[in-house]
PDB file of C-alpha atoms in Angstrom:
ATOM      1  CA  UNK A   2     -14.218 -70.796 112.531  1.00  0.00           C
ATOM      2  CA  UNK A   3     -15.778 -73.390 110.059  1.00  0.00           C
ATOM      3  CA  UNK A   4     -18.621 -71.531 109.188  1.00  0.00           C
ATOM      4  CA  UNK A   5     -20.486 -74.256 107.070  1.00  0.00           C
ATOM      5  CA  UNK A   6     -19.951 -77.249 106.635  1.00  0.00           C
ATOM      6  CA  UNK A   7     -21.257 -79.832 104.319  1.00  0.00           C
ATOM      7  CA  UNK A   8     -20.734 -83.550 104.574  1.00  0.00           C
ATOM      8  CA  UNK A   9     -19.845 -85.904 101.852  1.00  0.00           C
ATOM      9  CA  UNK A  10     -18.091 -83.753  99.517  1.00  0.00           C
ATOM     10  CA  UNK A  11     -18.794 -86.125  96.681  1.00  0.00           C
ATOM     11  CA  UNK A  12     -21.221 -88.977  96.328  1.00  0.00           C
ATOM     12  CA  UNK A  13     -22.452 -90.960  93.813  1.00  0.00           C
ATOM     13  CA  UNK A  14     -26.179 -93.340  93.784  1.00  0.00           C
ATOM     14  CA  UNK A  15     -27.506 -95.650  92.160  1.00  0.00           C
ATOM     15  CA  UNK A  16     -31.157 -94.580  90.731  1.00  0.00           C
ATOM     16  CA  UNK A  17     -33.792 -95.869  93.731  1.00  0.00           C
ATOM     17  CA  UNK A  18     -30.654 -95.661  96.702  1.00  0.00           C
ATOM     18  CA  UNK A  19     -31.292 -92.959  99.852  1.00  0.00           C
ATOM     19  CA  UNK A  20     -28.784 -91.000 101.097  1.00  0.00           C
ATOM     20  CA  UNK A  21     -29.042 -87.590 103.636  1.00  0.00           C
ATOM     21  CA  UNK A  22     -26.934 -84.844 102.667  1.00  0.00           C
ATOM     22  CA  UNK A  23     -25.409 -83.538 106.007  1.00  0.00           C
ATOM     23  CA  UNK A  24     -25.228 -79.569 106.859  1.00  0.00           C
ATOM     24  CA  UNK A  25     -24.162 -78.017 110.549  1.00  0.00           C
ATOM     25  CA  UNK A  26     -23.570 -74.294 110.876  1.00  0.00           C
ATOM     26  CA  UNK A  27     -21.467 -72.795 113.832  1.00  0.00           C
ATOM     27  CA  UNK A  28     -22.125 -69.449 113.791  1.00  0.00           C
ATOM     28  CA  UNK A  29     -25.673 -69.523 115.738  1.00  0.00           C
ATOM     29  CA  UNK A  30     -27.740 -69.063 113.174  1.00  0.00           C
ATOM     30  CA  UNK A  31     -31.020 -69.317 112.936  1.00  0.00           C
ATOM     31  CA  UNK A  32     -32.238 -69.832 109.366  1.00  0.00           C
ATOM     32  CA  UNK A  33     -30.752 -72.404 106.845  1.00  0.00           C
ATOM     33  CA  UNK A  34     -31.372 -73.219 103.401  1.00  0.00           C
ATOM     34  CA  UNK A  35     -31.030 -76.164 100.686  1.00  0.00           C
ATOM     35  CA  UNK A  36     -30.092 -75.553  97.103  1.00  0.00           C
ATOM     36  CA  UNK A  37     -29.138 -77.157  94.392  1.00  0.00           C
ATOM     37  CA  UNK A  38     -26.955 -75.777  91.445  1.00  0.00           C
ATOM     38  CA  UNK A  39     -27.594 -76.860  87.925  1.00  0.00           C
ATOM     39  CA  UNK A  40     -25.517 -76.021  85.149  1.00  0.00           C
ATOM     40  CA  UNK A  41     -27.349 -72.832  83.562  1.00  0.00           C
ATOM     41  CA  UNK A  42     -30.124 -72.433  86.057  1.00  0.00           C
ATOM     42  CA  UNK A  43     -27.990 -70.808  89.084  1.00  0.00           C
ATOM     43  CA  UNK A  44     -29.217 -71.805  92.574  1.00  0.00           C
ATOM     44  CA  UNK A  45     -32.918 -73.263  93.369  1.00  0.00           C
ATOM     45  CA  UNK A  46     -34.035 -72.816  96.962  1.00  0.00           C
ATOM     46  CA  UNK A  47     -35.145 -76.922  97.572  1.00  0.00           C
ATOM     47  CA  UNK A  48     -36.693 -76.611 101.255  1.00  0.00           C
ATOM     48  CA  UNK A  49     -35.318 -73.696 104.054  1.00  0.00           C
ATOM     49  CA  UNK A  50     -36.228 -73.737 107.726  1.00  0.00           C
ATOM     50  CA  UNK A  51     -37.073 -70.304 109.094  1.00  0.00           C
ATOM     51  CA  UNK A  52     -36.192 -71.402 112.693  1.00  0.00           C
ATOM     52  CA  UNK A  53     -35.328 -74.496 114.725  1.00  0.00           C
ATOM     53  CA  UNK A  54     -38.173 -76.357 114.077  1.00  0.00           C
ATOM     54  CA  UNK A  55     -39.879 -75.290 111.269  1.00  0.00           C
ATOM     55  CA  UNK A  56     -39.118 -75.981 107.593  1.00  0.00           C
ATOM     56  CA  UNK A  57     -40.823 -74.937 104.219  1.00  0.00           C
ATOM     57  CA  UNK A  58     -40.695 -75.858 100.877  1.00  0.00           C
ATOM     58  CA  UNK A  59     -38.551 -73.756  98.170  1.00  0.00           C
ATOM     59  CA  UNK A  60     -38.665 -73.966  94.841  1.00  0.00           C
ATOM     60  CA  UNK A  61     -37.931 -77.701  93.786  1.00  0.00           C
ATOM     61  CA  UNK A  62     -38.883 -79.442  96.487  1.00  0.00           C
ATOM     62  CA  UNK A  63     -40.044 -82.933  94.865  1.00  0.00           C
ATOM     63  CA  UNK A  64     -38.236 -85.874  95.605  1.00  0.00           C
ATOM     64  CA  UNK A  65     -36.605 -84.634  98.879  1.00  0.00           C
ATOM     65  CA  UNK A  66     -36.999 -84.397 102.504  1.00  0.00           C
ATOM     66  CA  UNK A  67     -35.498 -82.080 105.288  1.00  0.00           C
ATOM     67  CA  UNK A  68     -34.827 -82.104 108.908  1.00  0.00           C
ATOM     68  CA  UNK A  69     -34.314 -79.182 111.227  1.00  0.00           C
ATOM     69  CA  UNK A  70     -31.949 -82.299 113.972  1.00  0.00           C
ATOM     70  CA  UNK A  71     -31.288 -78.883 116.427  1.00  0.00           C
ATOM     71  CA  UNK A  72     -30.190 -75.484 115.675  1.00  0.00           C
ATOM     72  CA  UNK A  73     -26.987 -76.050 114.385  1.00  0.00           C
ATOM     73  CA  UNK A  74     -27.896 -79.025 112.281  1.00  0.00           C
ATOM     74  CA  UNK A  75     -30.237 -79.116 109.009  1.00  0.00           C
ATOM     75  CA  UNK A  76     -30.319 -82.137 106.830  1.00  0.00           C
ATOM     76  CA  UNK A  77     -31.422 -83.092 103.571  1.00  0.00           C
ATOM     77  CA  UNK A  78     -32.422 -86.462 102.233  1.00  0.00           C
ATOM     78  CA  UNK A  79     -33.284 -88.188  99.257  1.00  0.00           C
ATOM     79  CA  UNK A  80     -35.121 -91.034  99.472  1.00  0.00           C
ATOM     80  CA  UNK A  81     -35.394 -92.269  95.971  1.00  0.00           C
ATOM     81  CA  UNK A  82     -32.472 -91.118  93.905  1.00  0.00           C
ATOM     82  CA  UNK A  83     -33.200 -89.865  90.317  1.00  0.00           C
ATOM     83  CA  UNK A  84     -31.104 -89.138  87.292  1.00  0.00           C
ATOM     84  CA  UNK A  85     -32.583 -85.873  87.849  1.00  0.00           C
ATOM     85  CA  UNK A  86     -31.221 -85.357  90.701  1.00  0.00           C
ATOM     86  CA  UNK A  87     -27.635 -85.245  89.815  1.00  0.00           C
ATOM     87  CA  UNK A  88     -26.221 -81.919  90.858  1.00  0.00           C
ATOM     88  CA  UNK A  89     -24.428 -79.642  93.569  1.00  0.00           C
ATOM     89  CA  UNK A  90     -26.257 -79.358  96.736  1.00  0.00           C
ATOM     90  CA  UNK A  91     -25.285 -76.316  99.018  1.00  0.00           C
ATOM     91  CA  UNK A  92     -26.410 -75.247 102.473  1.00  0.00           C
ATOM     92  CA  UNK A  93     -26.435 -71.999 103.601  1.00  0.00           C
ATOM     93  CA  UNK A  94     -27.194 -70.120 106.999  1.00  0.00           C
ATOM     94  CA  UNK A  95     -28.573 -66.419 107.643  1.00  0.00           C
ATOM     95  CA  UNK A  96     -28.352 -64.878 111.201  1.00  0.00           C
ATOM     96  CA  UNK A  97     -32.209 -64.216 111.309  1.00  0.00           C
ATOM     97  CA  UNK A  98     -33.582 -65.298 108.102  1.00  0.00           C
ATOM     98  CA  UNK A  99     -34.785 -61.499 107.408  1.00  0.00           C
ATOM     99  CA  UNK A 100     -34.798 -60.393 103.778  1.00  0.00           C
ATOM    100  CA  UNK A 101     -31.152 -58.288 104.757  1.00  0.00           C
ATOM    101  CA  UNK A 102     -29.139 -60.955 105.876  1.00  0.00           C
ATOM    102  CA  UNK A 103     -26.809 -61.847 103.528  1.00  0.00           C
ATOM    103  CA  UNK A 104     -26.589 -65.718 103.619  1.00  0.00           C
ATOM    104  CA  UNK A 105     -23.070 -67.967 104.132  1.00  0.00           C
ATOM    105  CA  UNK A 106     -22.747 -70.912 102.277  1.00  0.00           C
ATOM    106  CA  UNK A 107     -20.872 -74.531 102.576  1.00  0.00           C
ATOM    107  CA  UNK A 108     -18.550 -75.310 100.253  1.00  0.00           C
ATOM    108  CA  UNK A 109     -21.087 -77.755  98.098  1.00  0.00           C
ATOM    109  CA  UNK A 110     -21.659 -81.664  98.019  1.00  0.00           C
ATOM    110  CA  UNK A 111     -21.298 -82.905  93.747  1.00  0.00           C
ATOM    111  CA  UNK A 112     -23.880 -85.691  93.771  1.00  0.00           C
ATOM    112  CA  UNK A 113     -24.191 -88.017  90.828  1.00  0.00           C
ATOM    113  CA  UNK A 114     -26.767 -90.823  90.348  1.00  0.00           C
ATOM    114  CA  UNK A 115     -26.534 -93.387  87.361  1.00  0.00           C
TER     115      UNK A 115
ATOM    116  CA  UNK B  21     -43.090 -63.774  92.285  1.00  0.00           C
ATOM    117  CA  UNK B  22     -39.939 -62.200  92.147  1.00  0.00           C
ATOM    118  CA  UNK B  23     -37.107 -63.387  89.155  1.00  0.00           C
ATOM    119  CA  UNK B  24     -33.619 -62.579  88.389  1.00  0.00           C
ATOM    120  CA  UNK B  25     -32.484 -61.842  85.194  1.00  0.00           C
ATOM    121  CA  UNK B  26     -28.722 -61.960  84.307  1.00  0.00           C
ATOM    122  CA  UNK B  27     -27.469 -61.846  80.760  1.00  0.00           C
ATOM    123  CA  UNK B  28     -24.754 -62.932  78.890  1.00  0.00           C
ATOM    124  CA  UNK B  29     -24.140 -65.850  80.763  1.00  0.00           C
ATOM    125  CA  UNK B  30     -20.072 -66.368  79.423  1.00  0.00           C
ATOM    126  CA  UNK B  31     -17.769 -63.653  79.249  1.00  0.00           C
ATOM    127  CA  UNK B  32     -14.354 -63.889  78.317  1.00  0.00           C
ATOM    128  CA  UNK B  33     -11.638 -60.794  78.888  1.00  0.00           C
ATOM    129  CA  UNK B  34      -8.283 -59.804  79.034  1.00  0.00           C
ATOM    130  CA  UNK B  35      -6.401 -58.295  82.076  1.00  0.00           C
ATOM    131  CA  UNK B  36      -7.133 -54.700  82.732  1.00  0.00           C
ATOM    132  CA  UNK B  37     -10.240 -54.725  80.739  1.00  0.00           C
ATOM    133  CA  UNK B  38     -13.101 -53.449  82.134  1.00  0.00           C
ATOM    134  CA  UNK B  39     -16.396 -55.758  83.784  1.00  0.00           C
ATOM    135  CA  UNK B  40     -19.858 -54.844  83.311  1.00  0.00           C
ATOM    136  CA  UNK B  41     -22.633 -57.444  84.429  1.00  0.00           C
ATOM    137  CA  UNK B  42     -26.113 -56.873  84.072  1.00  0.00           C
ATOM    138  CA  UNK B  43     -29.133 -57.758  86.689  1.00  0.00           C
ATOM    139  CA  UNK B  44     -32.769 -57.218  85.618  1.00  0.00           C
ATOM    140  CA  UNK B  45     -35.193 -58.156  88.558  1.00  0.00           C
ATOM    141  CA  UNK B  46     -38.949 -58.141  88.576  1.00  0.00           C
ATOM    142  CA  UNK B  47     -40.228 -57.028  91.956  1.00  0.00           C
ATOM    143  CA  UNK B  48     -43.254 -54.522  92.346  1.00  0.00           C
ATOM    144  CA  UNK B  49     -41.910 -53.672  95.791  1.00  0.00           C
ATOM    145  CA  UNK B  50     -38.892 -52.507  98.255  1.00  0.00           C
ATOM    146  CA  UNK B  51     -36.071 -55.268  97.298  1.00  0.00           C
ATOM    147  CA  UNK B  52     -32.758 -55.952  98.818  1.00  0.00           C
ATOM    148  CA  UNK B  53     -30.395 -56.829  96.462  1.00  0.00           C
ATOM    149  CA  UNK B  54     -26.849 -59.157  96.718  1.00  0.00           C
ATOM    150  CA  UNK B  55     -23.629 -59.902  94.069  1.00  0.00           C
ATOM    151  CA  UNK B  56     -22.489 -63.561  94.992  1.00  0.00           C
ATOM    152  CA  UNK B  57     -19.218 -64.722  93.745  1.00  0.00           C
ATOM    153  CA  UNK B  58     -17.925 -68.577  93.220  1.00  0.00           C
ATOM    154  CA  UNK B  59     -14.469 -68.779  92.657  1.00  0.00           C
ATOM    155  CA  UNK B  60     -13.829 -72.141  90.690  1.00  0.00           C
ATOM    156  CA  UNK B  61     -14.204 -75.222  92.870  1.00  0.00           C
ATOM    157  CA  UNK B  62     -15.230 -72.916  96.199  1.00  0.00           C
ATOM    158  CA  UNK B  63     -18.184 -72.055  97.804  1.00  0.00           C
ATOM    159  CA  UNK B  64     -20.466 -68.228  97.176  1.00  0.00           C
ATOM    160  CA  UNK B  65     -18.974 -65.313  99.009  1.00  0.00           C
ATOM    161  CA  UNK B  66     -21.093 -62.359  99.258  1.00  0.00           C
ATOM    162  CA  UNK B  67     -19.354 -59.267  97.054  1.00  0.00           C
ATOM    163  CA  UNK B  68     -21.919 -56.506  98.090  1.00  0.00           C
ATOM    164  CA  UNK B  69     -24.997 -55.516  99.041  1.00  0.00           C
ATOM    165  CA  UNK B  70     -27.934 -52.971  98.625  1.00  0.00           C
ATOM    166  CA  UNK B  71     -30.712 -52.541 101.013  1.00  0.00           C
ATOM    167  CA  UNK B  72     -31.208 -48.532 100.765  1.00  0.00           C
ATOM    168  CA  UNK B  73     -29.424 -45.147 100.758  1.00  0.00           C
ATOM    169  CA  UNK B  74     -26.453 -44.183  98.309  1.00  0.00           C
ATOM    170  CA  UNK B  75     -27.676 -46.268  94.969  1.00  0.00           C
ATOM    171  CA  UNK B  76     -23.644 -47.463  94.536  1.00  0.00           C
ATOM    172  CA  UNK B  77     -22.311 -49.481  96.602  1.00  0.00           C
ATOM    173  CA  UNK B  78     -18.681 -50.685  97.175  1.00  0.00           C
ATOM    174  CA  UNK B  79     -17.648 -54.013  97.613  1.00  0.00           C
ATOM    175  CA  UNK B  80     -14.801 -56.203  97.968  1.00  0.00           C
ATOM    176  CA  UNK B  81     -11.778 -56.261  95.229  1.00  0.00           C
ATOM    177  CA  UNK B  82     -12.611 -53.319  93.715  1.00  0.00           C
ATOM    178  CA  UNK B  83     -16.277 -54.696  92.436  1.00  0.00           C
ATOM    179  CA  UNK B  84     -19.386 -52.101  93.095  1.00  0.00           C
ATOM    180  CA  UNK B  85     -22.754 -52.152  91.698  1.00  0.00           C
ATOM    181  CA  UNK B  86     -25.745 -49.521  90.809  1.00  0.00           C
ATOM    182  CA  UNK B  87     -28.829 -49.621  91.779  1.00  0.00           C
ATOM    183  CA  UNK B  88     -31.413 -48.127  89.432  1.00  0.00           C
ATOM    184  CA  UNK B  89     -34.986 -48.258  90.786  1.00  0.00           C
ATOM    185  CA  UNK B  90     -36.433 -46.827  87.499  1.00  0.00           C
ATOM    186  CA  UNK B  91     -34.493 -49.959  85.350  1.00  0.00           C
ATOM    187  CA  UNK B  92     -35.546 -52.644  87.996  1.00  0.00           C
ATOM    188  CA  UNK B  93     -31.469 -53.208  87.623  1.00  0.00           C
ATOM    189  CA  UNK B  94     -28.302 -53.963  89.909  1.00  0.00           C
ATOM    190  CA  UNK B  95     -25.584 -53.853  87.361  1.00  0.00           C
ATOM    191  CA  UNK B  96     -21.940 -54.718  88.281  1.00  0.00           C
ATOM    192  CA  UNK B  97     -19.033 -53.520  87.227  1.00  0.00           C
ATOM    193  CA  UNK B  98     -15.262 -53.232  87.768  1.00  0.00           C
ATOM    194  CA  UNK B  99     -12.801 -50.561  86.066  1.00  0.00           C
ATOM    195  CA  UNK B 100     -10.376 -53.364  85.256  1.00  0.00           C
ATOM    196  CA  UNK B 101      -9.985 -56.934  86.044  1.00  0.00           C
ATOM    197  CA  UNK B 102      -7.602 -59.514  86.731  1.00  0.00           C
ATOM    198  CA  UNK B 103      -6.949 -62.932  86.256  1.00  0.00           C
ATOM    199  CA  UNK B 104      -8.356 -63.789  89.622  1.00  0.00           C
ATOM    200  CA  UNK B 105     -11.440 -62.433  88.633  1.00  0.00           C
ATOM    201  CA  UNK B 106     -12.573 -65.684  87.140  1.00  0.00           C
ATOM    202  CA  UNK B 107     -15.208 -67.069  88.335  1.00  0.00           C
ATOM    203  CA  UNK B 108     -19.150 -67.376  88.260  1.00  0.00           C
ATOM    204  CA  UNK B 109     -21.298 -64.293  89.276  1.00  0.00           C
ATOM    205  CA  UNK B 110     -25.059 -64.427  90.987  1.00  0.00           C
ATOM    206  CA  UNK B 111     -26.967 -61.809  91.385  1.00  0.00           C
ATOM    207  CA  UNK B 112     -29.632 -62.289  94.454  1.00  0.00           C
ATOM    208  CA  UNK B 113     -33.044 -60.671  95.572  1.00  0.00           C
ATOM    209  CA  UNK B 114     -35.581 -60.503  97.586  1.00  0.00           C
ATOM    210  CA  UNK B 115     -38.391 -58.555  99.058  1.00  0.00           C
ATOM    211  CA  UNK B 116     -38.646 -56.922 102.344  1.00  0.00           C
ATOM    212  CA  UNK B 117     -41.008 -59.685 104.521  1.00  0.00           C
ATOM    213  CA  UNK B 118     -39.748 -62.616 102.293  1.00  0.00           C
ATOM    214  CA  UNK B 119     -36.135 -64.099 103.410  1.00  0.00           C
ATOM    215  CA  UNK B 120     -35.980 -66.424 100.379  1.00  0.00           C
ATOM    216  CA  UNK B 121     -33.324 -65.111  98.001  1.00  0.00           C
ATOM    217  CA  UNK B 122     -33.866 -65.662  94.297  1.00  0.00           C
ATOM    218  CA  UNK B 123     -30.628 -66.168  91.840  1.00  0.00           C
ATOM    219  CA  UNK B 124     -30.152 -65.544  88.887  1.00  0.00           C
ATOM    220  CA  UNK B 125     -28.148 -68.046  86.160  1.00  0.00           C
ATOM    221  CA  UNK B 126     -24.761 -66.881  86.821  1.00  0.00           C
ATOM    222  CA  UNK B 127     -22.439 -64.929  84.228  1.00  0.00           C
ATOM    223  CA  UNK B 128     -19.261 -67.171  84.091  1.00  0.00           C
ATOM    224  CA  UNK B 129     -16.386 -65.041  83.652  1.00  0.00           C
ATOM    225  CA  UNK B 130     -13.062 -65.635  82.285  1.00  0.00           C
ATOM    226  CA  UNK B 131      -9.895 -63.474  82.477  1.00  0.00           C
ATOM    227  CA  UNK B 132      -6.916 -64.306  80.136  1.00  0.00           C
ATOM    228  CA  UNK B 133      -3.393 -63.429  81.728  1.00  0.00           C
TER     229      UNK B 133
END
């Protein structure tokens, strides 16, 4: 059971490139969540989609973009890359997205932008 | 809007010693409240969890955490810790009707052998 998974495990940009950060949960679940992990500063929600086809903005949402592909699928891109930017993106999943569910996360992508 | 507050963000102990980690949150109403654990160069694992009832809870490897309502606090402790104990901690909450968690900044922990 792979749980979540996160594809690359390690990227690095240019500043101004676009790359999607890849996330696909198999446990048939119906919320998911970006975050990003900063030295310091714990986790940051970025965007989170409730359901299949609806997404929201978190806490740090500028400079990215999300898409809820299907159920299993959530994606999150960057079209612009900043400096800024640089950090350790996780996905996670909840069963129902209710304020119990403990969430499950993927093991991280490192991204790096000179 | 609710916030996380975790303290003493490195810790450094020896084997056996005992853990303590504090979690201030600021919440006016019911909360539901999470211990995350990242062990170096993995992925958070939920350690326990408080929605309501018995104000301790147990979780995994010996790790359990109060709950006092009066404090706004989720403190976590262990009686004694080992080297695999090293790792980040994140404490987690949110309200009932809102299914975004909010972390705190981690304590990094570090057990010496």
């Amino acid at each position: 059971n792979a749980g979540v998974t996160q594809t690359p495990k390690f990227q690095v940009l240019k500043t101004g490139q676009s790359m999607t950060l890849q996330c696909a949960q198999d446990m048939n679940h119906n919320s998911m969540y970006w975050y990003r992990q900063d030295p310091g500063m714990g986790l940051r929600l970025i965007y989170y989609s409730a359901s299949e086809g609806t997404t929201d903005k978190g806490e740090v949402p500028n400079g990215y973009n999300v898409s809820r592909l299907n159920k299993r699928e959530f994606s999150l891109r960057l079209e612009s890359a900043a400096p800024s930017q640089t950090s350790v993106y996780f996905c996670a999943s909840s069963e129902s997205g209710t304020a119990r569910e403990p969430q499950h996360f993927g093991d991280g992508t490192r991204l790096s932008i000179l | 809007a609710q916030s996380v507050s975790q303290h003493n963000h490195h810790v450094i102990l020896s084997e056996a010693a005992s853990l303590e980690l504090g979690c201030n949150y600021s919440y006016g109403g019911t909360v539901n409240l999470f211990w995350y654990v990242q062990y170096p160069g993995q992925h958070l694992q939920l350690l326990l969890k408080y929605f309501s009832g018995d104000p301790l809870v147990k979780g995994i490897k010996g790790f359990e955490a109060e709950f006092i309502k009066s404090k706004f606090s989720f403190n976590l402790r262990k009686p004694s810790v080992q080297w695999s104990d090293t790792a980040e901690y994140f404490c987690a909450v949110n309200g009932l009707g809102n299914n975004r968690l909010a972390f705190g900044k981690g304590n990094q922990v570090v057990v010496i052998p």
